[in-house]
Short mmCIF file of C-alpha atoms in Angstrom, two decimals:
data_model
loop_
_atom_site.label_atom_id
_atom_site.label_comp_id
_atom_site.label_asym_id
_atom_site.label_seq_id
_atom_site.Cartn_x
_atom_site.Cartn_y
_atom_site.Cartn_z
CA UNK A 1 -7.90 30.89 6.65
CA UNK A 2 -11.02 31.17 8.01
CA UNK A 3 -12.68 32.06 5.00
CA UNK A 4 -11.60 29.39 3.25
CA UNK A 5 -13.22 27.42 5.73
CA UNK A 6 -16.38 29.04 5.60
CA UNK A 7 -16.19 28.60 1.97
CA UNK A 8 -15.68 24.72 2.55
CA UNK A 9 -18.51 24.40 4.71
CA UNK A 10 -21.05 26.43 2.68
CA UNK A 11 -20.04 23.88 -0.43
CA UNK A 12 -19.96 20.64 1.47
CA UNK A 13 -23.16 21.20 2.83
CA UNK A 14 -24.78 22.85 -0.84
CA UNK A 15 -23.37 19.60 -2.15
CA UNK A 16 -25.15 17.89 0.80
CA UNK A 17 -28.29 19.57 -0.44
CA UNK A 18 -27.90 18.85 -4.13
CA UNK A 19 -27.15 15.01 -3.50
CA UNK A 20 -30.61 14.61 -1.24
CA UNK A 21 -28.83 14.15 1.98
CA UNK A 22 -30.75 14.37 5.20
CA UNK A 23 -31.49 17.37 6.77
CA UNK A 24 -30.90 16.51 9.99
CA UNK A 25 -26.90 15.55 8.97
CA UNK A 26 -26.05 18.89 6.80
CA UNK A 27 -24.48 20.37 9.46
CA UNK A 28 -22.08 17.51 10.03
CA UNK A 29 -21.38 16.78 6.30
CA UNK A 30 -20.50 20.47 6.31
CA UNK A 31 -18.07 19.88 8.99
CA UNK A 32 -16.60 16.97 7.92
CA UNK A 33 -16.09 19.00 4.87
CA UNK A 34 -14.15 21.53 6.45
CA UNK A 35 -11.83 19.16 8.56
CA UNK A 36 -10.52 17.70 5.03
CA UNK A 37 -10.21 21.12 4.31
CA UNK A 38 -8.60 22.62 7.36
CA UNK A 39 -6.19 19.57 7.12
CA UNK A 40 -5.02 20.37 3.68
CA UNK A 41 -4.60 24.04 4.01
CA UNK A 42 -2.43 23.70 7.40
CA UNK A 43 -0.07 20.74 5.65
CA UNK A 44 0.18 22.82 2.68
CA UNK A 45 0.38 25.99 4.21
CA UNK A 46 2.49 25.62 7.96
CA UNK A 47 4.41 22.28 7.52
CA UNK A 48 4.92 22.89 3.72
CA UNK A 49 4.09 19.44 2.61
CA UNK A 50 3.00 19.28 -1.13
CA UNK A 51 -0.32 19.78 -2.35
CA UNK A 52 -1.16 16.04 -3.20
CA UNK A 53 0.66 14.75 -0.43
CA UNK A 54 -1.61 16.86 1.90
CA UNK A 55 -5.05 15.80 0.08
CA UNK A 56 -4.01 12.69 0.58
CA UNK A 57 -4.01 13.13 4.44
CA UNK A 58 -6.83 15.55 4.34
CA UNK A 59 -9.21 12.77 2.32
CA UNK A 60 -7.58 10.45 5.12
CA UNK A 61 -8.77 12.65 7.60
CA UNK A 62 -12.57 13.32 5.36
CA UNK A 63 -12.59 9.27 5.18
CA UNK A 64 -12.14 8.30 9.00
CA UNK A 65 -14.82 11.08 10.33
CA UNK A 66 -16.99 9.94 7.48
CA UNK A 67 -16.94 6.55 8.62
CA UNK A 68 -16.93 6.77 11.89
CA UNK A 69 -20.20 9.34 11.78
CA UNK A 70 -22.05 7.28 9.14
CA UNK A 71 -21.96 4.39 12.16
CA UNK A 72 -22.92 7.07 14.71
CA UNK A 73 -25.85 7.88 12.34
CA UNK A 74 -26.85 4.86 10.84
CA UNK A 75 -26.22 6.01 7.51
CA UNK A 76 -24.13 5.32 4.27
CA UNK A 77 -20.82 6.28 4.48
CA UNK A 78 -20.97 7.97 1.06
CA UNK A 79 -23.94 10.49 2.32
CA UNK A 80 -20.59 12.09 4.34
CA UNK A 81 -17.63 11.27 2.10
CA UNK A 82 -18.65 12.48 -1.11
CA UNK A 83 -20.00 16.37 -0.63
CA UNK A 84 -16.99 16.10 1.79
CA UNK A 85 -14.58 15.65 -0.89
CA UNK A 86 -15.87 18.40 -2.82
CA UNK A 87 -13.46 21.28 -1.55
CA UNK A 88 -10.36 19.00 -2.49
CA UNK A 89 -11.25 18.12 -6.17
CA UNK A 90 -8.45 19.72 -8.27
CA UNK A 91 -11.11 20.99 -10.73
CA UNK A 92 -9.21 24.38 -11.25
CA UNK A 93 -6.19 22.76 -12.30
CA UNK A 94 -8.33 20.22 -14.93
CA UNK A 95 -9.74 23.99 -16.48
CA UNK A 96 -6.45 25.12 -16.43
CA UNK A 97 -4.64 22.68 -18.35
CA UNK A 98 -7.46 22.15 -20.99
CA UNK A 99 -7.34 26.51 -20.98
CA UNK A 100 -3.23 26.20 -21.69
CA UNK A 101 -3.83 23.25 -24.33
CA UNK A 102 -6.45 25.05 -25.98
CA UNK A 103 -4.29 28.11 -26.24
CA UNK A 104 -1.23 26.00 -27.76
CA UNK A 105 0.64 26.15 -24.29
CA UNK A 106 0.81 22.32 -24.23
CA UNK A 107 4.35 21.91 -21.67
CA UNK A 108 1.92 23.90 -19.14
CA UNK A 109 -1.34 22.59 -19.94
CA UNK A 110 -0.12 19.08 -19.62
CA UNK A 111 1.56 20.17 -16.39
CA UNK A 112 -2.02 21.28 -14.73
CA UNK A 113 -3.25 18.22 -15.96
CA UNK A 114 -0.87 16.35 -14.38
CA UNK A 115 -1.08 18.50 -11.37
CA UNK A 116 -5.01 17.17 -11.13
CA UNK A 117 -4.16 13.78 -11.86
CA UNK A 118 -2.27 13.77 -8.92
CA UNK A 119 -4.69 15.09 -6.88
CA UNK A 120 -7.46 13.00 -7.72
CA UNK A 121 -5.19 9.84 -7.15
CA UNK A 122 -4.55 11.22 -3.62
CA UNK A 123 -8.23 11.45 -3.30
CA UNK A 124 -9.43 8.10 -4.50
CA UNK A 125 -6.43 6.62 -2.92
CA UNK A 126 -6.90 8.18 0.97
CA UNK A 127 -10.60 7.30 0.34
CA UNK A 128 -9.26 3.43 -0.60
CA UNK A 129 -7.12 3.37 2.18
CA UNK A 130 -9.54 4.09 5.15
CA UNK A 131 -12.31 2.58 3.28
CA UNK A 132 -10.36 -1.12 3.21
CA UNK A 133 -8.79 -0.57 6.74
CA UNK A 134 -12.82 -0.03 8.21
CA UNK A 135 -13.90 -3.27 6.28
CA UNK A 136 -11.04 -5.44 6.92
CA UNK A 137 -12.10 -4.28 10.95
CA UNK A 138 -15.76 -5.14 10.36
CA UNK A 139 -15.06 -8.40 8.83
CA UNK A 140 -12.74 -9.36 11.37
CA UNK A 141 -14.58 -8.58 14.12
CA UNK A 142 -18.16 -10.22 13.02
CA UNK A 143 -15.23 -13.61 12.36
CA UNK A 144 -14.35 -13.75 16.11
CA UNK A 145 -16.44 -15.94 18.22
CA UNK A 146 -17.20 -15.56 21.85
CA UNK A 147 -15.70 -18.52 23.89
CA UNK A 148 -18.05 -20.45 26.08
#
């Protein structure tokens, strides 16, 4: 387990690098990273959950600390939320399936693709979610007035 999270880390924060982010905020991205990380591996692994159900909460997780340090840093959201996504992408699974199609195994190459799909809808939807929760706050809050 804790390799894996080294792992996580070191690839957040190389994708952190390779998308120009500031120095001074690799070390968080590659924590924030590895908390989307940690929370997938413990649903998956301890409480059993299934694998897209528990990217799902561990984007939800990557989304909220994203959010709340691009506010505490004064920078875009995105800077934190994409390199941070980057240990959860199914991308083995997308190889996998076009591997099995390629080698006339279409029942399980369609099933890995599947597999991915599902994945990557847990993603974009967790990163929806907490996205549209933190702007439906801001807008609400910059609507109330203070009474005189």
């Amino acid at each position: 387990m804790l390799l894996s999270l080294a792992f996580s880390y070191v690839a957040t924060v190389a994708f952190g690098v390779l998308f120009m982010a500031p120095r001074k905020v690799l070390p968080v991205i590659g924590i924030t990273g590895m908390l989307g990380w940690f929370c997938y591996k413990v649903l998956l692994e301890y409480f059993l959950f299934s694998p897209s159900f528990s990217i799902f909460c561990g984007t939800v997780l990557l989304a909220l600390t994203s959010e709340v340090l691009a506010r505490i840093y004064k920078k875009p959201v995105t800077i934190f939320s994409i390199p941070g996504i980057v240990p959860l992408v199914p991308g083995i699974y997308v190889y996998q399936g076009m591997y099995f199609i390629m080698a006339n195994e279409y029942a399980l190459g369609m099933e890995k693709l599947l597999r991915a799909f599902l994945d990557a809808g847990a993603i974009s939807v967790g990163i929806l979610l907490v996205s549209g929760l933190f702007r439906i706050l801001k807008t609400s809050a910059s609507n109330v007035t203070p009474e005189n």
